[in-house]
Short mmCIF file of N, CA and C in Angstrom, two decimals:
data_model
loop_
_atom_site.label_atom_id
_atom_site.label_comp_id
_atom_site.label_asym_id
_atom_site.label_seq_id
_atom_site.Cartn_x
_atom_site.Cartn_y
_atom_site.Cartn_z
N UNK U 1 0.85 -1.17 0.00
CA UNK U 1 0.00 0.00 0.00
C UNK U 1 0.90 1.24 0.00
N UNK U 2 0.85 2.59 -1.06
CA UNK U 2 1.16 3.51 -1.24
C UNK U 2 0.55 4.33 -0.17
N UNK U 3 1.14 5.13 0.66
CA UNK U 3 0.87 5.81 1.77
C UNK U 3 1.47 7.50 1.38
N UNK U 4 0.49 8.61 1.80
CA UNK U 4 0.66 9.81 1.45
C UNK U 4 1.78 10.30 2.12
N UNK U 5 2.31 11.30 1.70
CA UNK U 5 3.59 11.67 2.55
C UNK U 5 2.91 13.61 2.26
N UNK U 6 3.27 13.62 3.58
CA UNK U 6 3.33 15.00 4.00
C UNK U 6 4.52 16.01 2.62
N UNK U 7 4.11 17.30 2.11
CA UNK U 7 5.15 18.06 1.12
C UNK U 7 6.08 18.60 2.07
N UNK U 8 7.51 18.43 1.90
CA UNK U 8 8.56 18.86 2.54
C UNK U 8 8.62 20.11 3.05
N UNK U 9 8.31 21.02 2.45
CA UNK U 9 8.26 21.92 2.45
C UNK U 9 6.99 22.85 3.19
N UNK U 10 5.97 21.93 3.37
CA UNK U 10 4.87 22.06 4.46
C UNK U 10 4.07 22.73 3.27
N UNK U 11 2.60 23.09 3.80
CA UNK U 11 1.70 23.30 3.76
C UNK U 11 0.77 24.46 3.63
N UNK U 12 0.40 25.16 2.76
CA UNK U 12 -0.33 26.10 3.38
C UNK U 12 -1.87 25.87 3.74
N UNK U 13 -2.82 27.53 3.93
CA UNK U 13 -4.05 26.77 4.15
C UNK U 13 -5.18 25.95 3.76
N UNK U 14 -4.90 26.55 2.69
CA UNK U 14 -5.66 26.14 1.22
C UNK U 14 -5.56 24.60 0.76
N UNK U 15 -4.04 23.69 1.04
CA UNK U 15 -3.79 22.84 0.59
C UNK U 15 -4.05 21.97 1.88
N UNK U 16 -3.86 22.72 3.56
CA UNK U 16 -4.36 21.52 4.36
C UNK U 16 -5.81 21.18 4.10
N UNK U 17 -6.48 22.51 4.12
CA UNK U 17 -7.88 22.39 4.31
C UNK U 17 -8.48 21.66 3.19
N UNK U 18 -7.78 21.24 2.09
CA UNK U 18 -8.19 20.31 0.91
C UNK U 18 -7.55 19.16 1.14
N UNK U 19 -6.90 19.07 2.61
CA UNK U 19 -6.19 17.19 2.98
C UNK U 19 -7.57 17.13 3.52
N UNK U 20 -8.06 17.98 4.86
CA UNK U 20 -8.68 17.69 5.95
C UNK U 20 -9.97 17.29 4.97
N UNK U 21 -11.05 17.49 4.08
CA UNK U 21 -11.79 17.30 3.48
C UNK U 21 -11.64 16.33 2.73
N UNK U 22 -10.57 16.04 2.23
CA UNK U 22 -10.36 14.51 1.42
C UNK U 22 -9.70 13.50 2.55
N UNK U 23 -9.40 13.98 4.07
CA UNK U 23 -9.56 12.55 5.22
C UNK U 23 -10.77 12.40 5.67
N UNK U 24 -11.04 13.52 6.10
CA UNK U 24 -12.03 13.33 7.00
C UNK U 24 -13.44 12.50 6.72
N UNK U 25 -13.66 12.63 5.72
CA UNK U 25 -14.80 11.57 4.74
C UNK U 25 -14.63 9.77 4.90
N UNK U 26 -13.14 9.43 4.71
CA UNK U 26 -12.57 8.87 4.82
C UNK U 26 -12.55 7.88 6.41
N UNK U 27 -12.28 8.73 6.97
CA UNK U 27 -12.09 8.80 8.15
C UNK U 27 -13.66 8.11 8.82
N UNK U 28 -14.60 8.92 8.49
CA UNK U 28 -16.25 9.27 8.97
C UNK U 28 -16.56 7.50 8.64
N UNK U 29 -16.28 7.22 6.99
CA UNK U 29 -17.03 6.28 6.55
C UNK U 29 -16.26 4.88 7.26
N UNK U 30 -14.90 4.55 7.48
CA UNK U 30 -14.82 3.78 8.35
C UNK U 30 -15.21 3.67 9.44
N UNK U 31 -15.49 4.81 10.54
CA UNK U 31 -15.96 4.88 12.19
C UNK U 31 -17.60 4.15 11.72
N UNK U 32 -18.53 5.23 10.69
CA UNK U 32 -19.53 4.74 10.58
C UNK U 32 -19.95 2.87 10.35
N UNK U 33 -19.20 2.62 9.74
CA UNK U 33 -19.04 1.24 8.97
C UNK U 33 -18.57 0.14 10.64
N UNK U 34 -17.86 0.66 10.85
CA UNK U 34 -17.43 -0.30 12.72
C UNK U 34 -18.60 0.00 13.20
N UNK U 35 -19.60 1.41 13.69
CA UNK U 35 -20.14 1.48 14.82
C UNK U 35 -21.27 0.21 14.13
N UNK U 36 -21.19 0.39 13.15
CA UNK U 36 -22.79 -1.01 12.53
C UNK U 36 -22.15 -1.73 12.92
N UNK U 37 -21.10 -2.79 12.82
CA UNK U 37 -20.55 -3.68 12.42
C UNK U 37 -20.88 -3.97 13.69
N UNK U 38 -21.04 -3.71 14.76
CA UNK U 38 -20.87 -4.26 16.34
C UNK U 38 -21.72 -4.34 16.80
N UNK U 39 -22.63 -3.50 18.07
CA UNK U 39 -23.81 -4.38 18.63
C UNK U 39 -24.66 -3.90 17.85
N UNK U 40 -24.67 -2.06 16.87
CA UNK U 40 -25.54 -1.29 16.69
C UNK U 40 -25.61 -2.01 15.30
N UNK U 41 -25.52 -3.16 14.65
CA UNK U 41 -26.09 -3.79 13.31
C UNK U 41 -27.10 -2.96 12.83
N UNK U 42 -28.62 -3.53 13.68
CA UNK U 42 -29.44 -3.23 13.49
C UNK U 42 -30.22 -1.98 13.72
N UNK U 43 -29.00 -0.80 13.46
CA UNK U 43 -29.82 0.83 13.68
C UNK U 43 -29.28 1.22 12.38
N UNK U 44 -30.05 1.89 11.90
CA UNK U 44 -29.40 2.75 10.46
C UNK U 44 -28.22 3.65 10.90
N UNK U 45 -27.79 4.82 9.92
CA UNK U 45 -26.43 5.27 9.79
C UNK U 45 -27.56 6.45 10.81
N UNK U 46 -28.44 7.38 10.05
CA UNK U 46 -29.22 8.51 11.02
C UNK U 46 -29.70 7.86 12.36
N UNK U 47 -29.98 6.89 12.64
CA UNK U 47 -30.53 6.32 14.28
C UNK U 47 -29.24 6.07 14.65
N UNK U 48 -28.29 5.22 14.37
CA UNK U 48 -26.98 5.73 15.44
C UNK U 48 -26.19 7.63 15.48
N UNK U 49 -26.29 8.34 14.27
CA UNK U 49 -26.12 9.93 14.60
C UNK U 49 -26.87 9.99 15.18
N UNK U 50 -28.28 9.81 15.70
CA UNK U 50 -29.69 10.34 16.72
C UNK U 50 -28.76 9.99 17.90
N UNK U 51 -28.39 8.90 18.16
CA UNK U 51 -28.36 8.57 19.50
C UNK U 51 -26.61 9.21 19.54
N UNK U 52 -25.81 9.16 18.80
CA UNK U 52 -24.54 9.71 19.29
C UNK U 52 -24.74 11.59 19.28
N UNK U 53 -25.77 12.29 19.08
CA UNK U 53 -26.02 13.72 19.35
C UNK U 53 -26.88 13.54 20.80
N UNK U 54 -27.74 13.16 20.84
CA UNK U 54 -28.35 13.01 22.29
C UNK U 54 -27.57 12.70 23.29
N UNK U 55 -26.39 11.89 23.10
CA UNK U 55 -25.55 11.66 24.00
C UNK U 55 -24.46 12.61 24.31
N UNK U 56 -24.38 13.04 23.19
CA UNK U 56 -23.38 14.89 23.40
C UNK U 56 -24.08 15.94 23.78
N UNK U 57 -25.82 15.91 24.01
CA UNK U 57 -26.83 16.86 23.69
C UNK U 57 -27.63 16.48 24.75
N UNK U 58 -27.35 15.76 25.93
CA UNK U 58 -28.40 15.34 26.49
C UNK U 58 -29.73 16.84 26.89
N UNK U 59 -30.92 16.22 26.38
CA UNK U 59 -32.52 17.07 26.17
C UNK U 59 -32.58 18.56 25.61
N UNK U 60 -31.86 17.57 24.12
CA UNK U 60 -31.81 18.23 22.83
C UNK U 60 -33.22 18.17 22.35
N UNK U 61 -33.65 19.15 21.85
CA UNK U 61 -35.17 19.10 21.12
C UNK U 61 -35.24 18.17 19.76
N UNK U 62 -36.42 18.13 19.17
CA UNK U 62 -36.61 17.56 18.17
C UNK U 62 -35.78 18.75 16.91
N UNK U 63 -36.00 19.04 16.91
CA UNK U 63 -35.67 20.55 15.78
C UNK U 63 -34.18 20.51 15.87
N UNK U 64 -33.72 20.71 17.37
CA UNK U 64 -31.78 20.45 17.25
C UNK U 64 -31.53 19.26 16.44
N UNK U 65 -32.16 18.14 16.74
CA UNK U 65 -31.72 16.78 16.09
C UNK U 65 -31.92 17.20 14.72
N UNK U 66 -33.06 17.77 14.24
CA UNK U 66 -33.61 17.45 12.67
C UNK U 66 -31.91 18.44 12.17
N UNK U 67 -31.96 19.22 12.69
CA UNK U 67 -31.07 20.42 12.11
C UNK U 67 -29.62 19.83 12.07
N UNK U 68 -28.95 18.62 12.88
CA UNK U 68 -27.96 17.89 13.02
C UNK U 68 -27.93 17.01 12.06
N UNK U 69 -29.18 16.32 11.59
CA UNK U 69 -29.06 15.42 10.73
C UNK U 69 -29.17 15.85 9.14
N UNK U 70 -29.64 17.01 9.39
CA UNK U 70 -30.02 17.40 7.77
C UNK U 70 -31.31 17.37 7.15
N UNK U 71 -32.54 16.75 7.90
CA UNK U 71 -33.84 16.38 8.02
C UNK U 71 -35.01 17.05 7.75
N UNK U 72 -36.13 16.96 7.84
CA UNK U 72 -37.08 17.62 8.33
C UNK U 72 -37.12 16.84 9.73
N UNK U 73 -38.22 18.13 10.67
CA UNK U 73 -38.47 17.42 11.76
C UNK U 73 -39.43 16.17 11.85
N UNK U 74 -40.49 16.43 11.02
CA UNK U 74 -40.92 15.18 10.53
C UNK U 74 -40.05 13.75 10.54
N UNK U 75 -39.17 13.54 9.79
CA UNK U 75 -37.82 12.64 9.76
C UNK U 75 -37.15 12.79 10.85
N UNK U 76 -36.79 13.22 10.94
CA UNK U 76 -36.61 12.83 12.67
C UNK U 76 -37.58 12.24 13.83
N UNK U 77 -38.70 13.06 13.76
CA UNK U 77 -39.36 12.51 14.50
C UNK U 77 -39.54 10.94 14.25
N UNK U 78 -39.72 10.65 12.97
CA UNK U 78 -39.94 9.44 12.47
C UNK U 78 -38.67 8.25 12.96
N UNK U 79 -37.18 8.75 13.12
CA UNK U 79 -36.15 8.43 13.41
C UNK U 79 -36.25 8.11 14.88
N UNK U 80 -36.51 8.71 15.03
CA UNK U 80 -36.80 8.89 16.90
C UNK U 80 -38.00 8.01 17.88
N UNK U 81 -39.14 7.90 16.83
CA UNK U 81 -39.77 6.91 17.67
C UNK U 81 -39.33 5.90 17.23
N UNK U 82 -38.69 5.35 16.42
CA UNK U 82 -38.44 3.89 16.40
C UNK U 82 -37.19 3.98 17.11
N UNK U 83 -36.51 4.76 17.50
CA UNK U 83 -35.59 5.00 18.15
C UNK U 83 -36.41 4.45 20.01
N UNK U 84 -36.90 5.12 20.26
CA UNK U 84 -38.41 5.36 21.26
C UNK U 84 -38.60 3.64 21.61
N UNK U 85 -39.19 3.24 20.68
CA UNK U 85 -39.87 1.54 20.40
C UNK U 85 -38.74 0.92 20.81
N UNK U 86 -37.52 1.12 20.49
CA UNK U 86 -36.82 0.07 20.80
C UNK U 86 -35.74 0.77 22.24
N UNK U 87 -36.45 1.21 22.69
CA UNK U 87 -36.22 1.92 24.34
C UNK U 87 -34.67 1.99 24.58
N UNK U 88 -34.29 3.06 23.22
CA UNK U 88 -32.90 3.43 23.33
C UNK U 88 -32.65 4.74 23.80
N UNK U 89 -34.38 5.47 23.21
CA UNK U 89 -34.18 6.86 23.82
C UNK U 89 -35.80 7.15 24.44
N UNK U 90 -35.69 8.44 25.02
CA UNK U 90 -37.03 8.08 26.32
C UNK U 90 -36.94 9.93 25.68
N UNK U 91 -38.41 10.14 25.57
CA UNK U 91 -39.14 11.41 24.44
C UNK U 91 -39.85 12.12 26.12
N UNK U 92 -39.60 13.45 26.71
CA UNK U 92 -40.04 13.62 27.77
C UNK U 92 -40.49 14.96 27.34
N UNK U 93 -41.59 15.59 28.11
CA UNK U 93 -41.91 16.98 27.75
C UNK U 93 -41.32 17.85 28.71
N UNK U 94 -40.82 19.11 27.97
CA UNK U 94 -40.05 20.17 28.55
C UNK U 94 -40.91 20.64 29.63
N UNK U 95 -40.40 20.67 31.16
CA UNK U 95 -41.29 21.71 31.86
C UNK U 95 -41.91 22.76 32.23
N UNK U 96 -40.79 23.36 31.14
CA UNK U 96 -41.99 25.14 30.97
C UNK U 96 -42.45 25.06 29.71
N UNK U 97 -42.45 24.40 28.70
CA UNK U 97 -42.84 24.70 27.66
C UNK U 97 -43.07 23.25 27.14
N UNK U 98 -44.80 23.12 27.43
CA UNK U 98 -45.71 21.90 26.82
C UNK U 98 -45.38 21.53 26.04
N UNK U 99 -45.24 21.90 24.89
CA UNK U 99 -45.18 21.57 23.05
C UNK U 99 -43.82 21.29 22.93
N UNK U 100 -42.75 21.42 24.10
CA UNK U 100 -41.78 20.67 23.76
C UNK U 100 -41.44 19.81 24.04
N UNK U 101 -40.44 18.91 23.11
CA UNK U 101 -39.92 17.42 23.50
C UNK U 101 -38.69 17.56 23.52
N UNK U 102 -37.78 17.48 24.66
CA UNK U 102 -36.39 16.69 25.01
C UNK U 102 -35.85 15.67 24.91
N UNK U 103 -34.83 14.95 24.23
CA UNK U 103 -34.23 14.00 24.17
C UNK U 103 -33.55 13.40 24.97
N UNK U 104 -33.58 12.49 25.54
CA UNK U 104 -32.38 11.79 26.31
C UNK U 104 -32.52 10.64 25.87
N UNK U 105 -31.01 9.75 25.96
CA UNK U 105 -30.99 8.28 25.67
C UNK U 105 -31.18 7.35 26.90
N UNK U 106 -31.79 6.11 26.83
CA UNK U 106 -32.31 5.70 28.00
C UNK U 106 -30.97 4.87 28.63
N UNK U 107 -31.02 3.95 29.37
CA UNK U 107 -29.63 3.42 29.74
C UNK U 107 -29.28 1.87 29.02
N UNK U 108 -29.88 1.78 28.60
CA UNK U 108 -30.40 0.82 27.28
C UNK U 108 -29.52 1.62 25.90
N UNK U 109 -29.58 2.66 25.73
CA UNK U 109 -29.26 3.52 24.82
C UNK U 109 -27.87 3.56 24.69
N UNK U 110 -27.53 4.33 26.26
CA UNK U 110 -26.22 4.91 26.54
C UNK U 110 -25.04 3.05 26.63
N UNK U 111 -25.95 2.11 26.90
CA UNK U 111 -24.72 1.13 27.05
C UNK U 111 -24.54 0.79 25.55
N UNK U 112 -25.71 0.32 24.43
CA UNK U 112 -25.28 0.07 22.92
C UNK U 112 -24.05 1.35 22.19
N UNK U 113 -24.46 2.79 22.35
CA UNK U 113 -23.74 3.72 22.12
C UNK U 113 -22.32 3.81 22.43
N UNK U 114 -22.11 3.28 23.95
CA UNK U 114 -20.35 3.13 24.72
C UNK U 114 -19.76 1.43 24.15
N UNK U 115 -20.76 0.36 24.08
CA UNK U 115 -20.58 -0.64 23.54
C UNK U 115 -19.56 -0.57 22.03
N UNK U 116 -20.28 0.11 21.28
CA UNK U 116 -20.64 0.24 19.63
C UNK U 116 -18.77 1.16 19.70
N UNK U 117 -19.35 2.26 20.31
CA UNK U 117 -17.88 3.25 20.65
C UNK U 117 -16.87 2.65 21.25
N UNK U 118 -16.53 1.70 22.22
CA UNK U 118 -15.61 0.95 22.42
C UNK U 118 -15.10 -0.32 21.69
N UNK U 119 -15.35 -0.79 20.89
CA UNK U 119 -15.19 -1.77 19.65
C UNK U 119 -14.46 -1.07 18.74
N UNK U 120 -15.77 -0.32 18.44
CA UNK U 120 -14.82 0.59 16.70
C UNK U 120 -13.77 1.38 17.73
N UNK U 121 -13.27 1.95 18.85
CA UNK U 121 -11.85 2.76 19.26
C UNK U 121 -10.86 1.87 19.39
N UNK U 122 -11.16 0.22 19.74
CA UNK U 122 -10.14 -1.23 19.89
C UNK U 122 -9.53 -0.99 18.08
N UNK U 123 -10.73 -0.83 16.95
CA UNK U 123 -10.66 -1.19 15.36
C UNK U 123 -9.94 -0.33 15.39
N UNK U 124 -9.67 0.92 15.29
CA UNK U 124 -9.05 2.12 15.19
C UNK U 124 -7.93 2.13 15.28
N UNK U 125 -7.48 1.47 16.67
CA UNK U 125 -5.97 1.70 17.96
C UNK U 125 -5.54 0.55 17.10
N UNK U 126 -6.20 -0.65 16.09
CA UNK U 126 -5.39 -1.64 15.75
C UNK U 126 -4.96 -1.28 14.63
N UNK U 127 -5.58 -0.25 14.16
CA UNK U 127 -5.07 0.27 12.46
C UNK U 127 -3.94 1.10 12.62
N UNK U 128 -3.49 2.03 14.03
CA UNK U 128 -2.67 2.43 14.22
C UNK U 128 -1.62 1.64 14.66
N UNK U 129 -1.56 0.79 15.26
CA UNK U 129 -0.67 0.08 15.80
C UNK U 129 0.50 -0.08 14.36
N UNK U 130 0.18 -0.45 13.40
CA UNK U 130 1.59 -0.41 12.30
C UNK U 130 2.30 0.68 11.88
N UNK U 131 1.65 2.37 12.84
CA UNK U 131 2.86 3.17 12.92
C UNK U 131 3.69 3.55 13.92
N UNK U 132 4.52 4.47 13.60
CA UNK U 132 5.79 4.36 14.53
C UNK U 132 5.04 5.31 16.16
N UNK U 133 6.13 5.52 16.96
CA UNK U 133 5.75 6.16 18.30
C UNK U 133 5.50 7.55 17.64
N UNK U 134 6.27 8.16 16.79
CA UNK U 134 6.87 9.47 16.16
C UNK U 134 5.25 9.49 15.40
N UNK U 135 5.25 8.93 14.53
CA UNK U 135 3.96 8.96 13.85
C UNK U 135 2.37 9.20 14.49
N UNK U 136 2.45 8.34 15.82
CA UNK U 136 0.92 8.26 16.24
C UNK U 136 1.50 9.63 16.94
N UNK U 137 2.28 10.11 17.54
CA UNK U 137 2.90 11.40 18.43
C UNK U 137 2.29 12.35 17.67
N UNK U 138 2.52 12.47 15.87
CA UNK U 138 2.23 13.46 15.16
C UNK U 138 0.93 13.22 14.72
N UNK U 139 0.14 12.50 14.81
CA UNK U 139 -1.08 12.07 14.08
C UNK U 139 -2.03 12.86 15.52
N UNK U 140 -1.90 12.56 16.68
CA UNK U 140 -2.29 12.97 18.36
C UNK U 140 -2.17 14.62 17.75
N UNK U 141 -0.90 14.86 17.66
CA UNK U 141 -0.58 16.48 17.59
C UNK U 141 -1.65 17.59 16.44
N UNK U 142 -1.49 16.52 15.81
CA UNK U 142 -2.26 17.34 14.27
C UNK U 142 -4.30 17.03 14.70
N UNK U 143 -4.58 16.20 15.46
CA UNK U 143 -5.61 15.77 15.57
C UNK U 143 -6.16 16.89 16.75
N UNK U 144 -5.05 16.90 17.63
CA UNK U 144 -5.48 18.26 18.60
C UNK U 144 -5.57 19.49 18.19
N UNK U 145 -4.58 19.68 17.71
CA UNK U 145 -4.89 21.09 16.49
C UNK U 145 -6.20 21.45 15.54
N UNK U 146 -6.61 20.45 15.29
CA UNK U 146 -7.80 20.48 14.14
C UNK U 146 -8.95 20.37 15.02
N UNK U 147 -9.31 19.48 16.13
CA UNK U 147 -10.09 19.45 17.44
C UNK U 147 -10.15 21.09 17.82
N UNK U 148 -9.09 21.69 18.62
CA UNK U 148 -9.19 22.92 18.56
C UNK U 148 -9.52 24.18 17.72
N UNK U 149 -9.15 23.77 16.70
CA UNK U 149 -9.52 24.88 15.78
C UNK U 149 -11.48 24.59 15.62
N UNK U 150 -11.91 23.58 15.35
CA UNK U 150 -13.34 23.21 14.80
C UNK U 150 -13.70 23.35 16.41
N UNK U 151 -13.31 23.24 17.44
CA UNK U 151 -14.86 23.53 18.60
C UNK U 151 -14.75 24.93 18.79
N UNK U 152 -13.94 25.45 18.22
CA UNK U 152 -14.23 26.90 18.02
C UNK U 152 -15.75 27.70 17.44
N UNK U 153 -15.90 26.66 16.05
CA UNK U 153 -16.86 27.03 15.60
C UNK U 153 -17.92 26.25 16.05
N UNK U 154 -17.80 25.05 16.82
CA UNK U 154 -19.10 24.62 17.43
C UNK U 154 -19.51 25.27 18.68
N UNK U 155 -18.66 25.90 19.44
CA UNK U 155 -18.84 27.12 20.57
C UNK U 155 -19.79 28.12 19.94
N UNK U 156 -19.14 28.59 18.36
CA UNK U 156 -19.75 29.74 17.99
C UNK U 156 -21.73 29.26 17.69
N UNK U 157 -21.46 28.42 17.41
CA UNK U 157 -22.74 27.67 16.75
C UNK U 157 -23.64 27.47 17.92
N UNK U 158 -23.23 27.00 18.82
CA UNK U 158 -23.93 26.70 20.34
C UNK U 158 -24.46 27.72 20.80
N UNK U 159 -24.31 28.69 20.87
CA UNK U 159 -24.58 30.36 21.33
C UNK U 159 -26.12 30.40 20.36
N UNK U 160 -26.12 29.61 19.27
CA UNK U 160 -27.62 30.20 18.29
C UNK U 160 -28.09 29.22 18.73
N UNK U 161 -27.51 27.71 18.64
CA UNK U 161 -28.44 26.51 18.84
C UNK U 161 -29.03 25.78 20.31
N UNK U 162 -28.19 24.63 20.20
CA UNK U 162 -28.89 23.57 21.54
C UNK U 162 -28.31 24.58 22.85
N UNK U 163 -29.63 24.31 23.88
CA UNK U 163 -29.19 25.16 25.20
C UNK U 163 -29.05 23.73 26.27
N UNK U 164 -28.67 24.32 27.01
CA UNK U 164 -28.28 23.23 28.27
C UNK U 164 -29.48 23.03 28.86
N UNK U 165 -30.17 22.00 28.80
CA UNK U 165 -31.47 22.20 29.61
C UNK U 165 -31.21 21.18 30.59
N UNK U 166 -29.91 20.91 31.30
CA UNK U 166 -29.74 19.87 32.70
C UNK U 166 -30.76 20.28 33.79
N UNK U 167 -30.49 21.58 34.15
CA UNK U 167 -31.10 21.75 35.62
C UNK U 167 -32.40 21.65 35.39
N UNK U 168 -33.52 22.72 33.78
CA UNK U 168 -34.68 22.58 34.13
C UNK U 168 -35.07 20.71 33.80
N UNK U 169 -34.75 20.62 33.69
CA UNK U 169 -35.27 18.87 32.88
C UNK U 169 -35.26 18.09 34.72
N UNK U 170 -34.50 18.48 35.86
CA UNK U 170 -34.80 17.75 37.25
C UNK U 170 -36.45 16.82 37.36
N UNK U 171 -36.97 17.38 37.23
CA UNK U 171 -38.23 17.59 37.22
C UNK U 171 -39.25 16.94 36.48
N UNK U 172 -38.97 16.45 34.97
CA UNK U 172 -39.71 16.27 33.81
C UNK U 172 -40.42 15.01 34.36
N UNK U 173 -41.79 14.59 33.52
CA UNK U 173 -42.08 13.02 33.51
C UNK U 173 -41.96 12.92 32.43
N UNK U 174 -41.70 11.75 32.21
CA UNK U 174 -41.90 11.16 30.53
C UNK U 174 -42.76 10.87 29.68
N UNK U 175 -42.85 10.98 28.56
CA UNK U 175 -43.91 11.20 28.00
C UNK U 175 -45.17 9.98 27.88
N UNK U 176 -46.07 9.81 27.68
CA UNK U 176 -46.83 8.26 27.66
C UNK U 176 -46.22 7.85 26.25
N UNK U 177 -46.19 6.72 26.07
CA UNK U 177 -45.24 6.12 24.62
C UNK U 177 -47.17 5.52 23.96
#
């Protein structure tokens, strides 16, 4: 196997930001391809994103999800109760505001999700294992860099979108299924 080599001479922005877009795809479609492969077989590619945003999002609305996935809320919603049915995630109404629905994953949810996520990170750590100390050192380095730079803009994004609803949600009942 022919393996890319970094230009000697380094990089500018234009030419990383056209690596990071031709890995990162790359990158996505293997993680996606493991998280099926393991306990989550039987959830589509959007019902495991449902449940890995709820789990970063815990009593995310319907509308945050649709807007994460690319959806209508309709489709989502649709995503979500079979999500619901198979008691991975638990649909509760917001306590100041009736007409809304919060997401959380149930504990049923959260163990397939850490399950699914600990398998494909074993698949991962074994694909790395055939490079050097120097290599995974720089692969860590460049991965923190790019981590940092992008929650920049998910900070910025968070300020318009999903709010923290931990404290009011104490309180909620769940919805009748």
């Amino acid at each position: 196997m022919k393996l890319d080599q970094p230009s000697p001479e380094g990089a500018n922005s234009e030419e990383c930001a056209a690596r990071v877009m031709e890995t990162v795809p790359l990158v996505m479609r293997f993680i996606r391809a493991e998280m099926r492969a393991h306990k989550a077989a039987f959830l589509s590619i959007p019902q495991l994103r449902s449940l890995a945003f709820i789990n970063r999002n815990p009593g995310a609305s319907l509308s945050d999800l649709a807007e994460h996935l690319g959806v209508t809320s309709a489709t989502a919603s649709a995503t979500i109760e079979r999500l619901v049915q198979r008691e991975l995630v638990q649909r509760i109404h917001h306590p100041q505001e009736r007409r809304r629905i919060v997401l959380n994953l149930t504990p049923e949810g959260k163990s397939l999700l850490q399950q699914s996520s600990d398998q494909t990170r074993a698949c991962i750590a074994d694909l790395l294992e055939g490079l050097s100390d120097e290599e995974i050192s720089h692969v860590e380095q460049g991965l923190t860099l790019l981590k940092n730079v992008f929650e920049q803009t998910e900070f910025n994004n968070k300020n318009s979108g999903v709010r923290s609803q931990n404290s009011a949600l104490n309180s909620v009942q769940p919805m009748n299924e």
